[in-house]
Amino acid sequence: MLKLLLSFFVLTNVYANVNFCQSELEKMPIRQDGRVKPLTVHAKEVIDHLTGKKKAKGYTSVETFCHLSAKAFGLEVPFKLKTKIEHKDTKKLLDSDGEMGFDELITHSTTIRMAYQKEKVESGYKKELNKLLNKIGLYNDIVGGTNWQLPVKVGAEINWTPITDFLTKEKIDAIAQTSSTPFKDAFAQAKKDYVNLKGDKYMVEYTFDKMQLTKIAFALTLIALAALVLFKKFGVALSLATVTIIVQTIYLSLRVYISGRAPITNMYETVIFSGYGGLLLSMIIGHLKKEKTYLYMGLAYNLCTLMMITFATNMVSPSISPLVPVLRDNFWLSTHVTTIIMSYGALALSWILANTILFRKAFGEFSSKDETYYNDLIYTTLKYGVIMLAAGIILGGVWADYSWGRFWGWDPKETWSLIVLCIYMAILHGKYTNWINNNRFGTLVAGAFMSVMMAWFGVNYILATGLHSYGFSQGGAYFLGTFFTIQTLILIFTNIKIHSNKSA
């Protein structure tokens, strides 16, 4: 069918228009994963998932996705899409040097599936095999033309159809009678029909994607931290921090508008919301206490979270996906999870300052009076964090009773949240009763945050079991192991240095 179509265009001098993969298509509405979104958003997500990059060499993400889809018509793809092979056992299995083209990878599908079925333990090797099988399935959907659902007007309704059924010979022939750009006109008419019937709300996500607000917030946070150190005038850093809060508020508000839910339903959202909440809380406490150090704590932690979502895209995906049924009650989602994540942000503030104190004690001048003063600042943030964590756990129990018919079930996520609460309550009590003295307080607070990371990331990335399976993610164990290792080494070496300074 396609050969006849191409021959027709050659004879009518419109052959050049067979290449319909143009950048204008990025605004095209498509339906995928249960929602309507611009093609550019979907293209970036799937190409990034397949290759770890947003585009193929020399082509935008939309052009890359479109060329792959055009393969369903028998057209040649002008590039070779490759994916990374990371695990040493997978490299050995596929005889790969760390990268393999999808056309070649597909020929190993049976080998990969058999190796996956043989692995009984949920190891890194098995996870990568499963990931490769998912990538092969997605790639086949794209090149088969079924991954691209386009709007077709039927009376007063919109039906969604794969591109292979959208670009029929009959439709293109009819348009070509009056136009020299039949492909472009077919897409333009479909977009016009959709907007006329359903509106252009989906274009908010196009603007949202183009604004790159997280990168702007990252730059502002970095500059604000520098201003806090370099300038004597506190107003410069405070103004930049305020602008950062405004930018992140706009980002989160747009994400809520697009998704129709609170921005705390996956690891990416909890990370950015935690940094945002920590910075907002630090500015409020700092204003009430008239203390500049809180701003440093908030900016430093916000920078950590923004760095994570910017550079650890394989671990935290910015994709907006449909919710599983248990999360569709927006009241509990907006109260329980938000409270828990805000508590993590508050506890992270204490972690930032505790590590700073350890470094200053080990490698600078730091009097006992200074230590007492800054420990009191940490103590304040701990109180906020513990109160919110306790409230979040109680709200979670109520939600669990509502959703699962029991208030508490010793699920791994529930258990680790309780462990975190007990650890920090013990530290608060110890500090209040002077059981924990100033010398030990900073070390304990810095080390305690590892329990937060275990409850937040470890249950998802390492344990990977329990009723909270909707929050699980692929990868991340290496990141968590690195964090634990670095934090432990900091505790060991700073304390050794501190004791040696006292002995000298």
CSV table of C-alpha atoms in Angstrom, one decimal, residues 96-493:
chain,number,residue,atom,x,y,z
A,96,SER,CA,28.0,-6.5,24.2
A,97,ASP,CA,30.5,-3.8,24.9
A,98,GLY,CA,28.0,-1.7,26.8
A,99,GLU,CA,25.7,-0.5,24.0
A,100,MET,CA,23.5,-2.2,21.5
A,101,GLY,CA,21.2,-1.2,18.7
A,102,PHE,CA,17.5,-2.1,19.1
A,103,ASP,CA,17.3,-4.0,15.9
A,104,GLU,CA,20.1,-6.3,17.1
A,105,LEU,CA,18.7,-6.4,20.7
A,106,ILE,CA,15.3,-7.7,19.4
A,107,THR,CA,17.1,-10.7,17.9
A,108,HIS,CA,18.1,-11.6,21.5
A,109,SER,CA,14.6,-11.3,22.9
A,110,THR,CA,14.2,-15.0,23.6
A,111,THR,CA,17.7,-15.3,25.2
A,112,ILE,CA,16.9,-12.3,27.5
A,113,ARG,CA,13.5,-13.7,28.4
A,114,MET,CA,14.9,-17.2,29.2
A,115,ALA,CA,17.7,-15.7,31.3
A,116,TYR,CA,15.1,-13.5,33.2
A,117,GLN,CA,12.9,-16.6,34.0
A,118,LYS,CA,15.9,-18.5,35.3
A,119,GLU,CA,16.8,-15.8,37.8
A,120,LYS,CA,14.9,-16.5,41.0
A,121,VAL,CA,16.5,-13.8,43.1
A,122,GLU,CA,15.5,-10.1,42.6
A,123,SER,CA,19.1,-9.1,41.7
A,124,GLY,CA,20.4,-6.2,39.7
A,125,TYR,CA,21.0,-8.6,36.8
A,126,LYS,CA,17.3,-9.6,36.8
A,127,LYS,CA,16.1,-6.0,37.0
A,128,GLU,CA,18.2,-5.1,34.0
A,129,LEU,CA,16.9,-8.1,32.0
A,130,ASN,CA,13.3,-7.0,32.9
A,131,LYS,CA,14.1,-3.4,31.9
A,132,LEU,CA,15.5,-4.6,28.5
A,133,LEU,CA,12.4,-6.7,27.9
A,134,ASN,CA,10.2,-3.6,28.6
A,135,LYS,CA,12.3,-1.5,26.3
A,136,ILE,CA,12.0,-4.1,23.5
A,137,GLY,CA,8.2,-4.1,24.0
A,138,LEU,CA,8.1,-0.3,23.9
A,139,TYR,CA,10.3,-0.1,20.8
A,140,ASN,CA,8.1,-2.7,19.0
A,141,ASP,CA,5.0,-0.6,19.9
A,142,ILE,CA,6.6,2.5,18.4
A,143,VAL,CA,7.9,1.0,15.2
A,144,GLY,CA,4.6,-0.9,14.8
A,145,GLY,CA,2.7,2.4,14.9
A,146,THR,CA,0.6,1.5,17.9
A,147,ASN,CA,2.3,3.9,20.4
A,148,TRP,CA,1.0,7.0,18.7
A,149,GLN,CA,-2.7,7.6,19.2
A,150,LEU,CA,-4.0,10.6,17.2
A,151,PRO,CA,-7.4,12.3,17.4
A,152,VAL,CA,-10.0,11.7,14.7
A,153,LYS,CA,-13.3,13.7,14.6
A,154,VAL,CA,-16.4,11.4,14.4
A,155,GLY,CA,-19.5,13.6,14.5
A,156,ALA,CA,-19.3,15.6,17.7
A,157,GLU,CA,-16.9,13.2,19.4
A,158,ILE,CA,-13.1,12.5,19.2
A,159,ASN,CA,-11.9,9.0,18.7
A,160,TRP,CA,-8.3,8.0,19.1
A,161,THR,CA,-6.5,5.9,16.5
A,162,PRO,CA,-3.0,4.7,15.8
A,163,ILE,CA,-1.0,6.5,13.2
A,164,THR,CA,-1.2,3.5,10.9
A,165,ASP,CA,-4.9,4.0,10.7
A,166,PHE,CA,-4.7,7.8,10.8
A,167,LEU,CA,-2.6,8.2,7.7
A,168,THR,CA,-4.6,6.1,5.3
A,169,LYS,CA,-4.0,6.2,1.5
A,170,GLU,CA,-7.6,7.3,1.0
A,171,LYS,CA,-7.3,10.3,3.4
A,172,ILE,CA,-3.9,11.4,1.9
A,173,ASP,CA,-5.2,11.0,-1.7
A,174,ALA,CA,-8.3,13.1,-0.9
A,175,ILE,CA,-6.2,15.9,0.7
A,176,ALA,CA,-3.6,15.8,-2.1
A,177,GLN,CA,-6.3,16.8,-4.6
A,178,THR,CA,-6.3,20.3,-3.2
A,179,SER,CA,-3.0,20.6,-1.3
A,180,SER,CA,0.7,20.1,-2.0
A,181,THR,CA,1.2,19.3,1.7
A,182,PRO,CA,-1.3,16.5,2.4
A,183,PHE,CA,0.6,15.1,5.4
A,184,LYS,CA,1.0,18.5,7.1
A,185,ASP,CA,-2.7,19.3,6.4
A,186,ALA,CA,-3.9,16.0,7.8
A,187,PHE,CA,-2.2,16.6,11.2
A,188,ALA,CA,-3.2,20.3,11.2
A,189,GLN,CA,-6.9,19.4,10.7
A,190,ALA,CA,-6.8,16.7,13.3
A,191,LYS,CA,-5.3,19.2,15.8
A,192,LYS,CA,-7.9,21.8,14.9
A,193,ASP,CA,-10.8,19.4,15.3
A,194,TYR,CA,-9.6,18.3,18.7
A,195,VAL,CA,-9.1,21.9,19.9
A,196,ASN,CA,-12.6,22.9,18.6
A,197,LEU,CA,-14.3,20.0,20.5
A,198,LYS,CA,-12.1,19.6,23.6
A,199,GLY,CA,-10.2,22.8,24.0
A,200,ASP,CA,-6.5,23.4,24.3
A,201,LYS,CA,-5.8,22.7,27.9
A,202,TYR,CA,-3.2,20.1,26.9
A,203,MET,CA,-1.1,23.0,25.5
A,204,VAL,CA,-0.4,24.1,29.1
A,205,GLU,CA,1.8,21.0,29.4
A,206,TYR,CA,3.7,22.1,26.2
A,207,THR,CA,4.4,25.5,27.8
A,208,PHE,CA,5.3,23.8,31.1
A,209,ASP,CA,7.8,21.6,29.3
A,210,LYS,CA,9.4,24.4,27.5
A,211,MET,CA,9.7,26.7,30.5
A,212,GLN,CA,12.3,24.4,32.2
A,213,LEU,CA,11.4,25.9,35.6
A,214,THR,CA,13.4,23.4,37.7
A,215,LYS,CA,16.6,24.4,35.9
A,216,ILE,CA,15.8,28.1,36.6
A,217,ALA,CA,15.2,27.2,40.3
A,218,PHE,CA,18.4,25.3,40.4
A,219,ALA,CA,20.4,28.3,39.1
A,220,LEU,CA,18.6,30.7,41.5
A,221,THR,CA,19.3,28.5,44.5
A,222,LEU,CA,22.9,28.2,43.6
A,223,ILE,CA,23.3,32.0,43.2
A,224,ALA,CA,21.4,32.6,46.4
A,225,LEU,CA,23.8,30.3,48.3
A,226,ALA,CA,26.7,32.2,46.8
A,227,ALA,CA,25.1,35.5,47.7
A,228,LEU,CA,24.6,34.3,51.3
A,229,VAL,CA,28.4,33.6,51.6
A,230,LEU,CA,29.8,36.5,49.5
A,231,PHE,CA,27.6,39.5,50.4
A,232,LYS,CA,27.2,41.0,53.8
A,233,LYS,CA,23.7,42.3,52.9
A,234,PHE,CA,21.3,39.5,53.8
A,235,GLY,CA,18.6,41.0,51.5
A,236,VAL,CA,20.3,39.8,48.3
A,237,ALA,CA,20.2,36.1,49.3
A,238,LEU,CA,16.7,36.5,50.8
A,239,SER,CA,15.4,38.1,47.6
A,240,LEU,CA,16.9,35.3,45.5
A,241,ALA,CA,15.4,32.7,47.8
A,242,THR,CA,12.0,34.3,47.5
A,243,VAL,CA,12.2,34.3,43.7
A,244,THR,CA,13.2,30.6,43.9
A,245,ILE,CA,10.1,29.9,46.0
A,246,ILE,CA,7.9,31.7,43.5
A,247,VAL,CA,9.4,29.8,40.6
A,248,GLN,CA,9.0,26.4,42.3
A,249,THR,CA,5.5,27.4,43.4
A,250,ILE,CA,4.6,28.1,39.7
A,251,TYR,CA,6.2,24.8,38.7
A,252,LEU,CA,4.3,22.7,41.3
A,253,SER,CA,1.0,24.6,40.6
A,254,LEU,CA,1.3,23.9,36.9
A,255,ARG,CA,2.0,20.2,37.6
A,256,VAL,CA,-1.1,20.0,39.8
A,257,TYR,CA,-3.2,21.7,37.1
A,258,ILE,CA,-1.9,19.2,34.5
A,259,SER,CA,-2.2,16.1,36.6
A,260,GLY,CA,-5.2,17.0,38.6
A,261,ARG,CA,-3.7,15.8,41.8
A,262,ALA,CA,-1.2,16.8,44.6
A,263,PRO,CA,2.4,16.7,43.4
A,264,ILE,CA,3.6,13.9,45.7
A,265,THR,CA,2.7,10.7,43.9
A,266,ASN,CA,6.1,9.4,42.8
A,267,MET,CA,9.8,9.6,43.8
A,268,TYR,CA,10.5,12.6,41.5
A,269,GLU,CA,7.6,14.6,42.9
A,270,THR,CA,8.4,13.8,46.6
A,271,VAL,CA,12.1,14.8,46.0
A,272,ILE,CA,11.3,18.2,44.6
A,273,PHE,CA,8.4,18.9,47.0
A,274,SER,CA,10.7,18.0,49.9
A,275,GLY,CA,13.3,20.6,48.9
A,276,TYR,CA,10.6,23.2,48.2
A,277,GLY,CA,9.0,22.5,51.6
A,278,GLY,CA,12.3,22.6,53.4
A,279,LEU,CA,13.2,25.9,51.9
A,280,LEU,CA,9.8,27.4,52.6
A,281,LEU,CA,9.9,26.1,56.2
A,282,SER,CA,13.4,27.4,56.7
A,283,MET,CA,12.3,30.9,55.5
A,284,ILE,CA,9.3,30.9,57.9
A,285,ILE,CA,11.3,29.7,60.9
A,286,GLY,CA,14.1,32.1,60.0
A,287,HIS,CA,11.7,35.0,59.9
A,288,LEU,CA,10.1,34.1,63.2
A,289,LYS,CA,13.5,33.5,64.9
A,290,LYS,CA,15.3,36.3,63.2
A,291,GLU,CA,18.1,33.9,62.3
A,292,LYS,CA,19.9,33.8,58.9
A,293,THR,CA,21.3,30.3,59.3
A,294,TYR,CA,17.9,28.8,58.6
A,295,LEU,CA,18.0,30.2,55.1
A,296,TYR,CA,21.4,28.6,54.5
A,297,MET,CA,19.9,25.2,55.6
A,298,GLY,CA,16.9,25.6,53.3
A,299,LEU,CA,18.9,26.7,50.3
A,300,ALA,CA,21.5,23.9,50.7
A,301,TYR,CA,18.9,21.2,51.0
A,302,ASN,CA,16.8,22.6,48.1
A,303,LEU,CA,20.0,22.6,46.0
A,304,CYS,CA,20.5,18.9,46.8
A,305,THR,CA,17.0,18.0,45.7
A,306,LEU,CA,17.2,20.0,42.5
A,307,MET,CA,20.6,18.4,41.7
A,308,MET,CA,19.0,15.0,42.1
A,309,ILE,CA,16.0,15.6,39.8
A,310,THR,CA,18.3,17.3,37.3
A,311,PHE,CA,21.1,14.7,37.1
A,312,ALA,CA,19.6,11.5,38.4
A,313,THR,CA,16.9,11.1,35.7
A,314,ASN,CA,17.4,7.4,35.5
A,315,MET,CA,16.3,7.1,39.1
A,316,VAL,CA,13.6,9.7,39.3
A,317,SER,CA,11.4,10.2,36.3
A,318,PRO,CA,9.5,13.5,35.7
A,319,SER,CA,6.7,11.7,33.8
A,320,ILE,CA,3.2,12.4,34.9
A,321,SER,CA,1.5,9.0,35.0
A,322,PRO,CA,-2.0,7.8,36.0
A,323,LEU,CA,-2.6,7.0,39.6
A,324,VAL,CA,-3.2,3.5,41.0
A,325,PRO,CA,-6.6,3.2,42.6
A,326,VAL,CA,-5.4,3.5,46.2
A,327,LEU,CA,-4.0,6.9,45.5
A,328,ARG,CA,-7.0,8.4,43.8
A,329,ASP,CA,-8.5,9.8,47.0
A,330,ASN,CA,-7.0,13.3,46.7
A,331,PHE,CA,-7.9,14.3,50.3
A,332,TRP,CA,-5.7,11.6,51.9
A,333,LEU,CA,-3.0,12.0,49.2
A,334,SER,CA,-2.9,15.8,49.9
A,335,THR,CA,-2.7,15.4,53.7
A,336,HIS,CA,-0.9,12.2,54.6
A,337,VAL,CA,1.9,12.1,52.0
A,338,THR,CA,2.3,15.9,52.0
A,339,THR,CA,2.8,15.9,55.8
A,340,ILE,CA,5.3,13.1,55.6
A,341,ILE,CA,7.3,14.7,52.9
A,342,MET,CA,7.3,18.1,54.6
A,343,SER,CA,8.6,16.3,57.8
A,344,TYR,CA,11.5,14.8,55.7
A,345,GLY,CA,12.3,18.4,54.5
A,346,ALA,CA,12.4,19.7,58.1
A,347,LEU,CA,14.6,16.8,59.2
A,348,ALA,CA,16.8,17.4,56.2
A,349,LEU,CA,17.4,20.9,57.5
A,350,SER,CA,18.8,19.5,60.7
A,351,TRP,CA,21.0,17.1,58.7
A,352,ILE,CA,22.5,20.0,56.6
A,353,LEU,CA,23.4,22.0,59.7
A,354,ALA,CA,24.7,19.0,61.7
A,355,ASN,CA,27.1,18.0,58.9
A,356,THR,CA,28.2,21.7,58.6
A,357,ILE,CA,29.0,21.8,62.3
A,358,LEU,CA,31.0,18.6,62.1
A,359,PHE,CA,33.1,20.0,59.3
A,360,ARG,CA,33.6,23.3,61.1
A,361,LYS,CA,34.6,21.5,64.3
A,362,ALA,CA,37.0,19.3,62.5
A,363,PHE,CA,38.6,21.8,60.1
A,364,GLY,CA,38.0,25.3,61.5
A,365,GLU,CA,37.5,27.2,64.7
A,366,PHE,CA,34.4,26.4,66.6
A,367,SER,CA,33.8,27.3,70.2
A,368,SER,CA,31.6,25.4,72.7
A,369,LYS,CA,29.4,28.5,72.7
A,370,ASP,CA,29.0,28.3,69.0
A,371,GLU,CA,28.1,24.6,69.2
A,372,THR,CA,25.5,25.3,71.9
A,373,TYR,CA,24.0,28.0,69.7
A,374,TYR,CA,23.8,26.0,66.5
A,375,ASN,CA,22.6,22.9,68.3
A,376,ASP,CA,19.6,24.9,69.5
A,377,LEU,CA,18.9,25.8,65.8
A,378,ILE,CA,19.0,22.1,64.9
A,379,TYR,CA,16.8,21.3,67.9
A,380,THR,CA,14.1,23.7,66.6
A,381,THR,CA,14.0,22.1,63.1
A,382,LEU,CA,13.8,18.6,64.7
A,383,LYS,CA,10.7,19.6,66.7
A,384,TYR,CA,8.9,20.7,63.5
A,385,GLY,CA,10.0,17.5,61.7
A,386,VAL,CA,9.0,15.1,64.5
A,387,ILE,CA,5.6,16.8,64.9
A,388,MET,CA,4.8,16.6,61.2
A,389,LEU,CA,6.1,13.0,60.9
A,390,ALA,CA,3.9,11.9,63.8
A,391,ALA,CA,0.9,13.6,62.3
A,392,GLY,CA,1.7,12.0,58.9
A,393,ILE,CA,1.9,8.5,60.4
A,394,ILE,CA,-1.4,9.0,62.2
A,395,LEU,CA,-3.1,10.3,59.0
A,396,GLY,CA,-1.5,7.3,57.1
A,397,GLY,CA,-3.1,4.9,59.6
A,398,VAL,CA,-6.5,6.5,59.0
A,399,TRP,CA,-6.1,6.3,55.2
A,400,ALA,CA,-4.9,2.6,55.6
A,401,ASP,CA,-8.1,1.8,57.6
A,402,TYR,CA,-10.2,3.6,54.9
A,403,SER,CA,-8.4,1.8,52.0
A,404,TRP,CA,-7.2,-1.5,53.3
A,405,GLY,CA,-9.5,-2.1,56.4
A,406,ARG,CA,-6.7,-1.9,59.0
A,407,PHE,CA,-5.0,1.0,60.8
A,408,TRP,CA,-1.6,-0.6,61.1
A,409,GLY,CA,-0.1,-3.7,59.4
A,410,TRP,CA,3.7,-3.5,59.9
A,411,ASP,CA,4.2,-2.9,56.2
A,412,PRO,CA,7.9,-2.1,55.5
A,413,LYS,CA,7.0,1.6,54.7
A,414,GLU,CA,4.9,1.9,57.9
A,415,THR,CA,7.5,0.2,60.0
A,416,TRP,CA,10.4,2.3,58.8
A,417,SER,CA,8.4,5.5,59.3
A,418,LEU,CA,7.9,4.4,62.9
A,419,ILE,CA,11.6,3.6,63.2
A,420,VAL,CA,12.5,7.1,62.0
A,421,LEU,CA,10.0,8.7,64.5
A,422,CYS,CA,11.4,6.6,67.4
A,423,ILE,CA,15.0,7.6,66.5
A,424,TYR,CA,14.3,11.3,66.4
A,425,MET,CA,12.1,11.3,69.4
A,426,ALA,CA,14.9,9.6,71.3
A,427,ILE,CA,17.3,12.3,70.1
A,428,LEU,CA,14.9,15.1,71.1
A,429,HIS,CA,14.3,13.5,74.5
A,430,GLY,CA,18.0,13.0,75.0
A,431,LYS,CA,18.8,16.6,74.2
A,432,TYR,CA,16.0,17.9,76.4
A,433,THR,CA,17.2,15.9,79.4
A,434,ASN,CA,20.9,16.5,78.7
A,435,TRP,CA,21.4,12.8,78.3
A,436,ILE,CA,22.9,13.7,74.9
A,437,ASN,CA,25.5,16.4,75.3
A,438,ASN,CA,26.5,19.0,72.8
A,439,ASN,CA,29.5,17.0,71.5
A,440,ARG,CA,27.4,14.0,70.6
A,441,PHE,CA,24.3,15.8,69.4
A,442,GLY,CA,25.5,16.9,65.9
A,443,THR,CA,26.9,13.4,65.2
A,444,LEU,CA,23.7,11.7,66.1
A,445,VAL,CA,21.5,14.1,64.1
A,446,ALA,CA,23.7,13.7,61.0
A,447,GLY,CA,23.6,9.9,61.3
A,448,ALA,CA,19.9,9.8,62.1
A,449,PHE,CA,19.1,11.1,58.6
A,450,MET,CA,20.2,7.8,57.2
A,451,SER,CA,17.0,6.3,58.7
A,452,VAL,CA,15.0,8.9,56.8
A,453,MET,CA,16.7,7.9,53.6
A,454,MET,CA,16.0,4.3,54.3
A,455,ALA,CA,12.3,4.9,54.9
A,456,TRP,CA,12.1,7.3,51.9
A,457,PHE,CA,14.3,5.5,49.3
A,458,GLY,CA,15.5,2.3,50.8
A,459,VAL,CA,12.0,0.6,51.1
A,460,ASN,CA,11.5,1.4,47.4
A,461,TYR,CA,14.9,0.7,46.0
A,462,ILE,CA,16.2,-2.1,48.3
A,463,LEU,CA,13.4,-3.9,50.1
A,464,ALA,CA,10.9,-3.6,47.2
A,465,THR,CA,8.0,-5.3,49.0
A,466,GLY,CA,4.8,-4.4,50.8
A,467,LEU,CA,1.5,-2.7,50.2
A,468,HIS,CA,3.1,0.5,49.2
A,469,SER,CA,4.2,-1.1,45.9
A,470,TYR,CA,2.8,1.8,43.9
A,471,GLY,CA,5.8,3.9,45.1
A,472,PHE,CA,8.5,1.5,44.0
A,473,SER,CA,11.1,2.5,41.4
A,474,GLN,CA,13.8,0.8,39.3
A,475,GLY,CA,17.4,1.5,40.3
A,476,GLY,CA,18.6,3.8,43.0
A,477,ALA,CA,20.3,1.1,45.2
A,478,TYR,CA,23.7,2.4,44.1
A,479,PHE,CA,22.8,6.0,45.0
A,480,LEU,CA,21.5,4.9,48.4
A,481,GLY,CA,24.6,2.8,49.1
A,482,THR,CA,26.8,5.7,48.1
A,483,PHE,CA,24.9,8.1,50.4
A,484,PHE,CA,25.2,5.7,53.4
A,485,THR,CA,28.9,5.2,52.7
A,486,ILE,CA,29.7,8.9,52.3
A,487,GLN,CA,27.7,9.9,55.4
A,488,THR,CA,29.3,7.1,57.5
A,489,LEU,CA,32.8,8.2,56.4
A,490,ILE,CA,32.0,11.8,57.2
A,491,LEU,CA,30.9,10.8,60.7
A,492,ILE,CA,34.1,8.7,61.3
A,493,PHE,CA,36.7,11.1,59.9
